[in-house]
Coordinates of N, CA and C in Angstrom, one line a residue:
X165 N 71.4 152.3 79.3 CA 70.9 151.2 80.2 C 72.3 150.9 79.9
X166 N 71.8 150.0 81.3 CA 72.5 149.1 81.9 C 72.2 147.4 82.3
X167 N 73.2 147.1 80.4 CA 72.0 145.7 80.3 C 73.9 144.3 80.2
X168 N 73.3 142.9 80.6 CA 74.1 141.9 81.3 C 74.1 141.0 80.1
X169 N 74.8 140.8 79.5 CA 75.1 139.9 78.5 C 75.6 138.4 79.2
X170 N 74.6 136.6 78.8 CA 75.2 136.5 78.5 C 75.9 135.4 78.2
X171 N 77.0 135.1 77.6 CA 78.0 134.5 77.2 C 78.5 135.9 76.7
X172 N 78.9 136.6 77.3 CA 79.3 137.6 76.5 C 80.9 137.3 75.3
X173 N 81.8 136.6 76.3 CA 83.0 136.0 75.7 C 82.5 135.1 73.8
X174 N 81.7 134.9 73.7 CA 82.1 134.1 72.6 C 81.4 135.0 71.6
X175 N 81.7 134.8 70.1 CA 81.4 135.1 69.4 C 80.6 136.1 69.3
X176 N 79.0 136.1 69.1 CA 77.7 136.9 68.9 C 78.0 137.7 70.2
X177 N 78.2 136.9 71.2 CA 78.4 137.5 72.7 C 79.3 139.1 72.3
X178 N 80.5 139.0 72.0 CA 80.7 140.1 71.7 C 80.7 141.2 71.0
X179 N 80.1 140.6 70.0 CA 79.6 141.8 68.7 C 78.1 142.2 69.8
X180 N 77.3 141.3 70.5 CA 76.5 142.3 71.3 C 77.0 143.5 71.6
X181 N 78.5 142.8 72.3 CA 78.8 143.4 73.8 C 78.7 145.1 72.9
X182 N 80.3 144.8 71.8 CA 80.1 146.2 71.0 C 79.4 147.4 70.6
X183 N 78.1 146.0 70.1 CA 77.0 147.2 69.4 C 76.5 147.5 70.6
X184 N 76.0 146.9 71.8 CA 75.4 148.9 73.1 C 76.7 149.2 73.2
X185 N 77.5 148.9 72.9 CA 79.6 149.9 74.1 C 79.0 151.5 72.8
X186 N 78.7 150.6 72.0 CA 78.9 151.7 70.0 C 78.1 152.8 70.8
X187 N 76.4 152.2 71.3 CA 75.3 153.3 71.7 C 75.8 153.9 72.8
X188 N 76.9 153.8 73.8 CA 76.3 154.2 75.1 C 75.9 153.2 76.1
X189 N 75.8 153.2 76.0 CA 75.4 151.7 77.0 C 76.4 150.5 78.1
X190 N 75.5 151.1 79.5 CA 76.5 150.2 80.5 C 76.4 148.6 80.5
X191 N 77.8 147.6 79.5 CA 77.6 146.6 79.7 C 77.8 145.7 80.6
X192 N 77.3 144.5 81.1 CA 78.3 143.9 81.8 C 78.1 142.6 81.4
X193 N 79.3 141.5 81.4 CA 79.7 140.4 80.7 C 79.8 139.5 81.7
X194 N 79.1 138.3 81.5 CA 78.3 137.9 82.3 C 79.5 136.1 81.1
X195 N 80.2 135.8 82.3 CA 80.6 134.5 81.4 C 81.5 132.9 82.9
X196 N 81.8 132.3 82.0 CA 82.1 131.5 83.3 C 84.1 132.5 83.3
X197 N 84.4 132.3 82.2 CA 85.7 133.1 82.6 C 85.8 134.0 83.0
X198 N 85.1 134.3 83.2 CA 84.7 136.0 84.4 C 83.6 135.7 85.2
X199 N 84.3 134.7 86.2 CA 84.1 134.3 87.8 C 82.6 134.8 87.2
X200 N 81.3 134.8 87.0 CA 80.2 134.4 86.5 C 79.9 133.1 85.9
X201 N 79.1 132.2 86.7 CA 78.8 130.7 86.1 C 77.2 130.2 86.8
X202 N 76.6 130.5 85.4 CA 75.2 130.0 85.8 C 74.5 128.8 85.9
X203 N 75.1 127.5 85.2 CA 75.2 125.9 85.9 C 75.2 126.4 87.7
X204 N 76.1 127.5 88.4 CA 76.2 127.2 89.8 C 75.0 128.6 90.4
X205 N 75.2 129.5 89.6 CA 74.3 131.0 89.6 C 75.6 131.6 90.6
X206 N 76.7 131.0 91.1 CA 77.4 132.0 91.8 C 78.1 133.2 90.9
X207 N 78.0 134.2 91.6 CA 78.3 136.0 90.7 C 77.4 136.4 90.0
X208 N 76.7 135.3 90.0 CA 75.2 136.3 89.0 C 74.3 137.6 90.1
X209 N 73.9 137.6 90.8 CA 73.8 139.3 92.2 C 74.1 140.3 91.4
X210 N 75.4 139.6 91.8 CA 77.0 140.8 91.9 C 76.5 141.8 90.6
X211 N 76.5 139.8 89.4 CA 76.9 140.7 87.8 C 74.5 141.6 87.6
X212 N 74.2 141.5 87.9 CA 72.5 142.0 87.6 C 72.2 142.5 88.3
X213 N 73.1 143.6 89.8 CA 72.9 144.9 90.4 C 73.0 146.2 88.2
X214 N 71.5 146.2 89.1 CA 71.3 148.0 88.7 C 71.2 147.5 87.5
X215 N 71.3 145.9 86.5 CA 70.2 145.9 85.1 C 69.0 145.8 84.9
X216 N 69.2 146.4 83.1 CA 67.7 146.5 82.9 C 67.3 145.7 82.2
X217 N 68.1 144.9 81.5 CA 67.2 143.8 80.3 C 68.8 142.9 80.5
X218 N 68.5 141.5 80.5 CA 69.2 140.5 80.1 C 69.2 139.6 78.2
X219 N 70.9 139.9 77.7 CA 70.7 139.2 76.8 C 71.5 138.0 77.0
X220 N 70.7 136.2 76.6 CA 71.0 135.6 76.6 C 71.8 135.2 75.4
X221 N 72.5 134.8 75.3 CA 73.2 134.1 73.6 C 74.2 133.1 73.8
X222 N 74.1 132.5 75.5 CA 75.1 131.4 75.7 C 74.9 129.9 74.6
X223 N 75.8 128.6 74.5 CA 76.1 127.8 73.7 C 75.9 127.1 75.3
X224 N 75.8 125.2 74.7 CA 75.7 124.4 75.7 C 76.9 124.0 75.3
X225 N 77.5 122.2 76.3 CA 78.2 122.0 75.8 C 77.9 120.6 74.5
X226 N 78.5 120.3 74.1 CA 78.2 119.3 73.0 C 78.5 117.7 73.5
X227 N 77.5 117.7 73.8 CA 76.9 115.9 74.9 C 75.2 115.6 74.0
X228 N 74.3 114.8 75.0 CA 73.8 114.1 75.0 C 72.8 114.5 74.6
X229 N 71.0 114.4 74.3 CA 69.9 114.9 74.0 C 69.5 115.5 76.6
X230 N 69.9 114.4 77.1 CA 69.6 114.6 78.2 C 70.6 115.5 78.9
X231 N 71.4 115.7 79.0 CA 72.5 116.1 79.3 C 72.7 117.5 78.9
X232 N 72.4 117.9 77.5 CA 72.4 119.5 76.2 C 70.6 118.8 77.7
X233 N 70.0 119.1 77.8 CA 68.4 119.7 78.5 C 68.7 120.5 79.5
X234 N 69.7 119.1 80.8 CA 69.6 119.4 81.6 C 70.1 121.4 82.6
X235 N 71.9 121.2 81.1 CA 71.9 122.2 81.5 C 71.5 123.2 80.7
X236 N 71.0 123.5 79.8 CA 70.7 124.7 79.7 C 69.0 124.5 80.2
X237 N 68.2 124.2 81.2 CA 67.1 124.2 82.1 C 68.1 124.4 83.3
X238 N 68.6 124.5 84.2 CA 69.7 124.9 85.5 C 70.3 126.3 84.8
X239 N 70.4 126.4 83.5 CA 71.2 128.0 83.6 C 70.4 128.7 83.3
X240 N 69.9 128.6 82.5 CA 68.4 129.4 82.3 C 67.5 129.7 83.7
X241 N 67.3 128.7 84.0 CA 65.9 129.5 85.6 C 67.6 129.5 86.8
X242 N 68.4 129.8 86.5 CA 69.3 130.8 88.0 C 69.3 131.8 87.4
X243 N 69.2 131.7 85.9 CA 69.6 133.2 85.4 C 68.3 134.0 85.4
X244 N 67.0 132.8 85.4 CA 66.0 133.6 85.3 C 65.8 134.5 86.6
X245 N 66.5 133.3 88.1 CA 65.6 133.7 88.9 C 66.7 134.6 90.1
X246 N 68.3 135.1 89.4 CA 68.8 136.0 89.7 C 68.0 137.7 88.8
X247 N 67.8 137.8 88.2 CA 67.0 138.4 87.1 C 65.8 138.9 88.2
X248 N 64.6 137.9 88.4 CA 63.4 138.2 88.9 C 64.2 139.2 90.0
X249 N 65.2 138.8 90.8 CA 65.4 139.4 92.7 C 66.0 140.4 92.4
X250 N 66.7 140.7 91.4 CA 67.6 142.5 90.3 C 66.2 143.2 90.4
X251 N 65.2 142.6 89.5 CA 64.5 143.2 89.2 C 64.3 144.3 87.4
X252 N 65.3 142.5 86.8 CA 65.4 143.3 85.6 C 64.3 143.1 84.6
X253 N 63.8 143.8 83.9 CA 62.3 143.6 83.0 C 62.3 143.3 81.6
X254 N 63.6 143.3 81.3 CA 63.2 142.4 79.9 C 64.5 141.0 79.5
X255 N 64.3 140.1 79.3 CA 65.2 139.0 79.5 C 65.1 138.1 77.4
X256 N 66.4 139.0 77.2 CA 66.1 138.4 75.4 C 66.7 137.4 75.3
X257 N 65.9 136.2 74.6 CA 66.8 134.8 74.4 C 67.2 134.5 72.8
X258 N 68.6 134.9 72.4 CA 69.1 134.2 70.9 C 68.3 132.8 70.9
X259 N 67.5 132.0 69.9 CA 67.6 130.9 69.7 C 67.3 130.4 67.8
X260 N 66.6 129.7 67.6 CA 67.5 129.1 66.2 C 65.7 128.5 65.6
X261 N 66.1 128.7 64.1 CA 64.6 129.2 63.3 C 64.9 127.5 63.4
X262 N 63.5 126.9 63.1 CA 63.2 125.1 62.8 C 63.3 124.9 63.8
X263 N 64.2 125.1 65.4 CA 63.7 124.2 66.6 C 62.6 123.6 67.2
X264 N 62.0 123.8 66.5 CA 60.2 123.2 67.0 C 60.0 122.2 65.5
X265 N 60.3 122.0 64.4 CA 60.6 121.4 63.3 C 61.8 120.2 63.4
X266 N 61.6 119.5 64.2 CA 63.3 118.8 63.6 C 63.4 118.3 65.6
X267 N 63.7 116.4 65.8 CA 63.2 116.0 67.0 C 64.9 115.0 66.5
X268 N 65.0 114.8 68.2 CA 66.5 114.3 67.5 C 68.0 114.8 67.3
X269 N 67.5 115.5 68.0 CA 69.0 116.7 67.2 C 69.4 117.4 69.6
X270 N 70.3 116.9 69.7 CA 70.3 117.4 71.4 C 70.2 119.0 70.9
X271 N 71.3 119.6 70.8 CA 71.4 121.1 71.3 C 69.8 122.0 70.8
X272 N 69.1 121.1 69.8 CA 67.6 121.3 69.3 C 67.1 121.4 71.0
X273 N 66.6 120.0 71.6 CA 66.7 119.8 72.7 C 66.2 120.6 73.6
X274 N 67.5 121.3 73.6 CA 68.1 122.0 74.7 C 68.0 123.8 74.3
X275 N 67.6 124.3 73.0 CA 66.8 125.2 72.8 C 65.8 125.9 72.9
X276 N 64.4 124.2 72.6 CA 63.8 123.9 73.7 C 63.1 124.3 75.1
X277 N 64.2 123.5 75.6 CA 63.9 123.6 76.6 C 64.6 125.1 77.2
X278 N 65.0 125.8 76.9 CA 65.3 127.7 77.5 C 64.5 128.7 76.6
X279 N 63.3 127.9 75.3 CA 62.5 129.2 75.1 C 60.9 128.7 76.2
X280 N 60.6 127.6 76.6 CA 59.6 127.2 76.9 C 60.0 127.8 78.7
X281 N 61.4 128.0 79.2 CA 61.8 128.3 80.9 C 61.1 129.5 80.6
X282 N 61.8 130.7 79.9 CA 62.0 131.8 79.5 C 60.2 132.2 79.9
X283 N 59.1 131.7 78.6 CA 58.1 132.0 78.3 C 57.2 132.0 79.3
X284 N 57.4 130.9 80.4 CA 57.1 130.5 81.6 C 57.5 131.1 83.3
X285 N 58.2 131.9 82.8 CA 59.1 132.3 83.7 C 58.9 133.3 84.4
X286 N 58.8 134.8 85.0 CA 58.6 135.7 85.9 C 59.2 136.9 85.2
X287 N 60.4 136.8 84.4 CA 61.1 138.2 83.6 C 60.1 138.5 82.2
X288 N 59.6 139.1 82.0 CA 59.6 139.7 80.3 C 60.4 139.5 79.2
X289 N 59.4 138.7 78.4 CA 60.5 138.2 77.7 C 60.1 139.0 75.8
X290 N 61.9 138.3 75.4 CA 61.6 138.6 73.8 C 62.8 137.5 73.3
X291 N 62.1 135.9 72.5 CA 62.9 135.7 72.0 C 63.4 135.6 70.7
X292 N 64.2 135.2 70.1 CA 64.6 135.7 68.2 C 65.3 134.9 67.9
X293 N 64.1 133.9 67.8 CA 65.0 132.9 66.7 C 65.7 133.2 65.2
X294 N 66.9 132.4 65.4 CA 68.0 133.5 63.9 C 68.8 131.9 63.3
X295 N 68.6 132.4 61.7 CA 69.5 131.5 61.2 C 70.5 131.0 61.5
X296 N 71.4 129.6 60.6 CA 72.4 129.7 61.1 C 73.6 130.8 60.5
X297 N 74.6 131.1 61.3 CA 75.7 131.5 61.2 C 76.3 132.0 60.1
X298 N 77.1 132.8 59.8 CA 77.5 132.5 57.8 C 78.9 131.4 57.9
X299 N 79.0 131.1 59.3 CA 80.2 130.3 59.7 C 80.8 129.2 59.3
X300 N 78.8 128.2 59.3 CA 78.7 127.1 60.1 C 79.0 126.6 59.5
X301 N 78.1 126.7 57.9 CA 79.1 125.7 57.5 C 80.7 124.6 57.1
X302 N 81.3 125.5 57.5 CA 82.5 125.3 57.4 C 83.1 124.6 59.0
X303 N 82.2 125.7 60.5 CA 82.6 124.3 61.6 C 82.0 123.5 61.1
X304 N 80.7 123.2 60.7 CA 80.4 121.7 60.7 C 81.4 120.9 59.9
X305 N 81.8 121.3 59.1 CA 82.6 119.8 58.5 C 84.4 120.2 60.0
X306 N 84.6 120.9 59.5 CA 85.3 120.9 60.6 C 85.5 120.1 61.8
X307 N 84.2 119.4 62.3 CA 84.3 118.6 63.1 C 84.5 116.8 62.6
X308 N 83.9 117.6 61.2 CA 84.5 115.6 61.4 C 85.5 115.2 60.2
X309 N 86.3 116.6 59.8 CA 87.3 116.6 58.8 C 88.6 115.3 59.1
X310 N 89.5 114.9 58.4 CA 90.8 114.3 59.2 C 90.5 113.9 57.6
X311 N 92.3 114.0 57.4 CA 93.1 114.1 56.9 C 93.0 114.7 55.9
X312 N 92.1 115.2 55.8 CA 91.9 116.8 54.2 C 89.8 116.2 54.2
X313 N 90.1 115.2 54.6 CA 88.2 114.8 53.8 C 87.2 115.5 54.9
X314 N 86.3 115.5 55.1 CA 85.2 115.6 55.6 C 83.9 115.4 55.2
X315 N 82.9 115.1 55.7 CA 81.6 114.4 55.9 C 80.5 116.2 56.0
X316 N 79.8 116.4 55.3 CA 78.7 117.5 55.9 C 77.4 116.6 55.0
X317 N 76.3 117.5 56.3 CA 74.9 117.0 55.7 C 74.2 118.3 54.2
X318 N 73.4 118.4 53.3 CA 73.7 118.7 52.8 C 71.9 119.5 53.1
X319 N 71.7 120.5 53.7 CA 71.0 121.5 54.6 C 71.0 122.4 53.4
X320 N 69.8 122.6 53.4 CA 69.3 123.8 52.9 C 68.7 124.5 53.5
X321 N 70.1 126.4 54.2 CA 69.7 126.9 55.1 C 69.9 128.4 54.2
X322 N 69.4 129.9 55.2 CA 70.0 131.1 54.5 C 70.9 131.9 55.9
X323 N 71.3 131.7 55.9 CA 72.3 131.9 56.7 C 72.6 133.5 57.2
X324 N 72.9 133.8 57.9 CA 73.0 135.4 58.3 C 74.3 135.4 59.5
X325 N 74.4 137.0 59.4 CA 75.8 137.6 59.9 C 75.8 137.9 61.0
X326 N 76.6 137.2 61.9 CA 76.7 136.7 64.0 C 76.2 138.6 64.4
X327 N 77.1 139.4 62.7 CA 77.7 141.4 63.2 C 75.5 141.3 62.8
X328 N 75.4 141.2 62.0 CA 73.7 141.4 62.0 C 72.6 141.4 63.2
X329 N 73.1 140.0 63.5 CA 72.1 139.1 64.4 C 72.8 140.6 65.9
X330 N 74.0 140.6 65.8 CA 73.7 141.4 67.2 C 73.2 142.7 67.3
X331 N 73.6 143.1 65.4 CA 72.3 144.5 65.9 C 71.1 145.0 66.1
X332 N 70.5 143.0 65.8 CA 68.8 143.1 65.9 C 68.5 142.8 67.3
X333 N 69.7 141.4 68.4 CA 69.8 142.0 69.6 C 69.9 143.2 70.4
X334 N 71.2 143.7 70.6 CA 71.3 145.0 70.6 C 69.5 145.7 70.9
X335 N 69.1 145.9 69.3 CA 68.0 146.6 70.0 C 66.8 146.7 70.1
X336 N 66.7 144.9 70.3 CA 65.8 144.3 70.7 C 65.6 145.2 72.4
X337 N 66.7 144.9 72.9 CA 67.1 144.7 74.5 C 66.7 145.9 74.7
X338 N 67.3 146.9 73.8 CA 66.6 148.5 74.6 C 65.3 148.5 74.2
X339 N 64.4 148.0 74.0 CA 63.4 148.3 73.8 C 62.5 147.6 74.8
X340 N 61.1 147.2 74.6 CA 60.1 146.5 75.0 C 60.2 145.0 74.6
X341 N 59.1 144.2 75.7 CA 59.4 142.6 75.6 C 58.6 142.6 74.5
X342 N 58.7 141.5 73.8 CA 57.6 141.7 72.1 C 57.3 139.5 72.7
X343 N 57.6 139.3 73.3 CA 57.3 137.6 72.8 C 58.3 136.8 72.1
X344 N 57.6 136.1 71.2 CA 58.5 135.9 69.6 C 58.9 136.8 69.3
X345 N 59.7 136.6 68.4 CA 60.3 137.3 67.4 C 60.1 136.9 66.0
X346 N 60.0 137.9 65.2 CA 60.5 137.2 63.3 C 61.3 136.4 63.5
X347 N 61.5 135.4 63.4 CA 62.6 135.0 62.4 C 63.7 135.8 61.8
X348 N 64.9 135.6 62.0 CA 65.6 136.6 61.6 C 66.9 136.3 60.5
X349 N 67.0 136.7 59.4 CA 68.0 135.8 58.9 C 68.8 136.6 57.4
X350 N 68.9 135.9 56.8 CA 69.3 136.4 55.5 C 69.2 136.9 54.7
X351 N 69.9 137.6 53.9 CA 69.2 137.0 51.9 C 68.9 136.3 51.6
X352 N 69.6 135.7 51.9 CA 69.3 134.1 50.0 C 69.9 132.7 50.7
X353 N 68.5 131.8 50.6 CA 69.1 130.0 50.7 C 70.5 130.2 49.7
X354 N 71.3 129.1 50.6 CA 72.3 128.6 50.6 C 72.5 127.1 50.6
X355 N 72.7 126.1 50.1 CA 73.4 124.7 50.8 C 74.8 124.4 51.1
X356 N 74.4 124.3 51.8 CA 75.5 123.8 53.1 C 76.6 123.5 52.9
X357 N 76.9 122.9 52.0 CA 77.6 121.9 51.2 C 78.0 123.0 50.4
X358 N 78.0 123.3 49.4 CA 78.4 124.2 49.0 C 79.1 125.4 49.4
X359 N 78.2 126.1 50.8 CA 78.7 127.6 51.7 C 80.7 126.9 52.2
X360 N 80.5 125.2 52.7 CA 81.9 124.9 53.1 C 83.1 125.0 52.2
X361 N 81.9 124.8 50.7 CA 83.4 124.2 50.1 C 84.2 126.1 50.1
X362 N 83.0 126.4 49.7 CA 83.4 128.2 49.0 C 84.5 129.1 50.0
X363 N 83.8 128.8 52.2 CA 84.3 129.5 52.6 C 86.0 128.1 52.9
X364 N 86.2 127.1 52.6 CA 87.5 126.8 52.4 C 88.4 127.5 51.3
X365 N 87.6 127.5 50.5 CA 89.2 128.1 49.3 C 89.2 129.4 49.5
X366 N 88.0 130.0 50.5 CA 88.3 131.8 50.6 C 89.4 132.0 51.7
X367 N 89.3 130.9 52.2 CA 90.5 130.3 53.5 C 92.1 130.2 52.8
X368 N 92.0 129.5 51.8 CA 93.4 129.0 51.6 C 93.5 127.0 51.8
X369 N 92.5 126.5 52.0 CA 92.3 125.2 52.7 C 91.3 124.2 51.7
X370 N 92.4 123.5 51.8 CA 91.8 121.6 50.8 C 91.4 120.4 51.1
X371 N 90.2 120.8 50.8 CA 89.1 119.8 51.7 C 88.6 119.2 50.6
X372 N 88.0 118.1 50.4 CA 87.4 117.1 49.9 C 86.0 116.9 50.9
X373 N 84.7 118.0 50.7 CA 83.7 117.4 51.2 C 82.5 116.8 50.4
X374 N 82.6 115.3 52.0 CA 81.6 114.0 51.2 C 79.5 114.4 52.1
X375 N 79.0 115.0 50.8 CA 77.9 114.9 51.8 C 77.6 114.0 51.6
X376 N 76.6 113.8 53.0 CA 75.8 112.7 53.5 C 75.2 113.0 54.7
X377 N 74.1 112.1 55.2 CA 72.7 112.4 56.5 C 73.2 111.6 57.6
X378 N 73.2 112.8 58.5 CA 74.5 112.0 60.2 C 73.6 111.8 61.2
X379 N 73.4 111.1 61.8 CA 72.8 111.5 62.8 C 72.5 112.5 64.2
X380 N 73.2 113.4 63.4 CA 73.0 115.0 64.1 C 71.9 115.6 63.4
X381 N 72.7 115.3 61.8 CA 71.8 116.3 60.9 C 71.5 115.2 59.6
X382 N 69.9 114.5 60.2 CA 69.4 113.6 59.5 C 68.5 114.3 57.8
X383 N 67.4 113.0 57.8 CA 66.5 113.5 57.1 C 65.5 114.8 57.0
X384 N 65.7 114.7 59.1 CA 64.0 115.1 59.2 C 64.6 117.1 58.6
X385 N 65.7 117.1 58.6 CA 65.8 118.2 58.3 C 66.3 118.8 56.6
X386 N 65.8 117.7 56.3 CA 65.6 117.9 54.4 C 64.9 119.6 54.4
X387 N 65.2 119.7 53.3 CA 63.8 121.1 52.3 C 64.3 122.1 53.1
X388 N 62.5 122.1 53.6 CA 62.8 124.2 54.1 C 63.1 124.4 55.4
X389 N 63.2 123.2 56.0 CA 62.9 123.1 57.9 C 63.5 124.2 58.7
X390 N 64.5 124.3 57.5 CA 65.6 125.6 58.1 C 65.5 127.2 58.0
X391 N 64.4 126.5 56.9 CA 64.7 128.6 56.4 C 63.7 128.9 56.7
X392 N 63.4 130.3 57.4 CA 63.0 131.6 58.0 C 61.2 131.1 57.5
X393 N 59.9 131.4 57.9 CA 59.4 131.7 58.3 C 58.9 133.4 57.7
X394 N 57.2 132.9 56.9 CA 56.9 134.4 56.4 C 56.4 135.1 57.6
X395 N 56.9 136.8 57.0 CA 57.1 137.6 58.3 C 58.9 138.0 59.0
X396 N 59.5 137.6 58.4 CA 60.6 137.8 58.6 C 61.7 138.2 58.7
X397 N 62.4 139.0 59.1 CA 63.6 139.7 59.0 C 64.5 139.7 59.1
X398 N 64.9 140.4 57.4 CA 65.7 139.8 56.8 C 67.4 140.8 56.7
X399 N 68.2 140.1 57.4 CA 69.8 141.2 57.8 C 70.5 141.9 56.2
X400 N 70.8 142.5 56.3 CA 71.5 143.1 54.7 C 73.1 141.8 54.8
X401 N 73.4 140.9 55.4 CA 74.5 141.0 55.3 C 74.4 139.7 53.9
X402 N 75.0 140.3 52.9 CA 75.1 138.7 52.2 C 76.1 137.9 52.7
X403 N 76.2 136.2 51.8 CA 77.2 135.5 52.4 C 78.5 135.6 51.8
X404 N 78.1 136.5 49.9 CA 79.1 136.8 49.5 C 80.1 138.1 50.0
X405 N 79.3 138.9 50.8 CA 79.8 140.1 51.0 C 80.6 139.4 52.8
X406 N 80.2 138.2 53.8 CA 81.1 137.7 54.6 C 82.0 137.1 53.7
X407 N 82.0 136.0 53.1 CA 82.9 135.8 52.7 C 83.7 135.9 51.7
X408 N 84.0 137.6 51.1 CA 84.9 138.6 51.2 C 85.6 138.8 51.7
X409 N 84.9 138.9 52.9 CA 86.0 139.1 54.3 C 86.8 138.2 54.7
X410 N 86.8 136.6 54.2 CA 87.4 135.7 54.9 C 88.6 135.8 54.3
X411 N 88.9 136.5 52.7 CA 90.1 136.4 52.1 C 91.3 136.7 52.4

């Protein structure tokens, strides 16, 4: 099959490209750095010519809620319109577990807008909600780190390996549209603070972590909010297995 990956140069995008190419499929990489701009639509028609499916794993800028919603909305409308013109039969969107239970998070608001447009759009679709990736904790701590100290919210998550998610996305893109897919998560719940501590230790970094709720990750995200729901698809790679690769 000929399958296009929007966001192909990012981490999850590159892994999804690799998973599809291992299966012998013809993969089209969509990225602004490769001359295809979702914000303007430039290059989309040429990129999608002959594509049977599109997997959207794009990310958004770290800006306010209104700007994030506008960014994702424009990009998704342009992508869906180009897919309709090209006769694409399946749009696969990577989303996030728990976004409909959290208000006040700009990125989550943008992802909800993506989901809304895809579900109401002209192309048959599958939305794949996944939990946070295994490298999420250290990334979040890195956002606030100064002079060897970082604040981080004590979130309860059930992290998943990016490569496992890429395999699921590749599998789904090859099949028929399914609407909203089951939550995709890793095997075990984890505390985000402990994840960040262990990741930094594995990487040989000394960072003092200060657990605290913030504007970005507030109390509305506490407890089971970010955990997968019933009937979740549990991916095989544990956090400990991923951590062993960081040493």
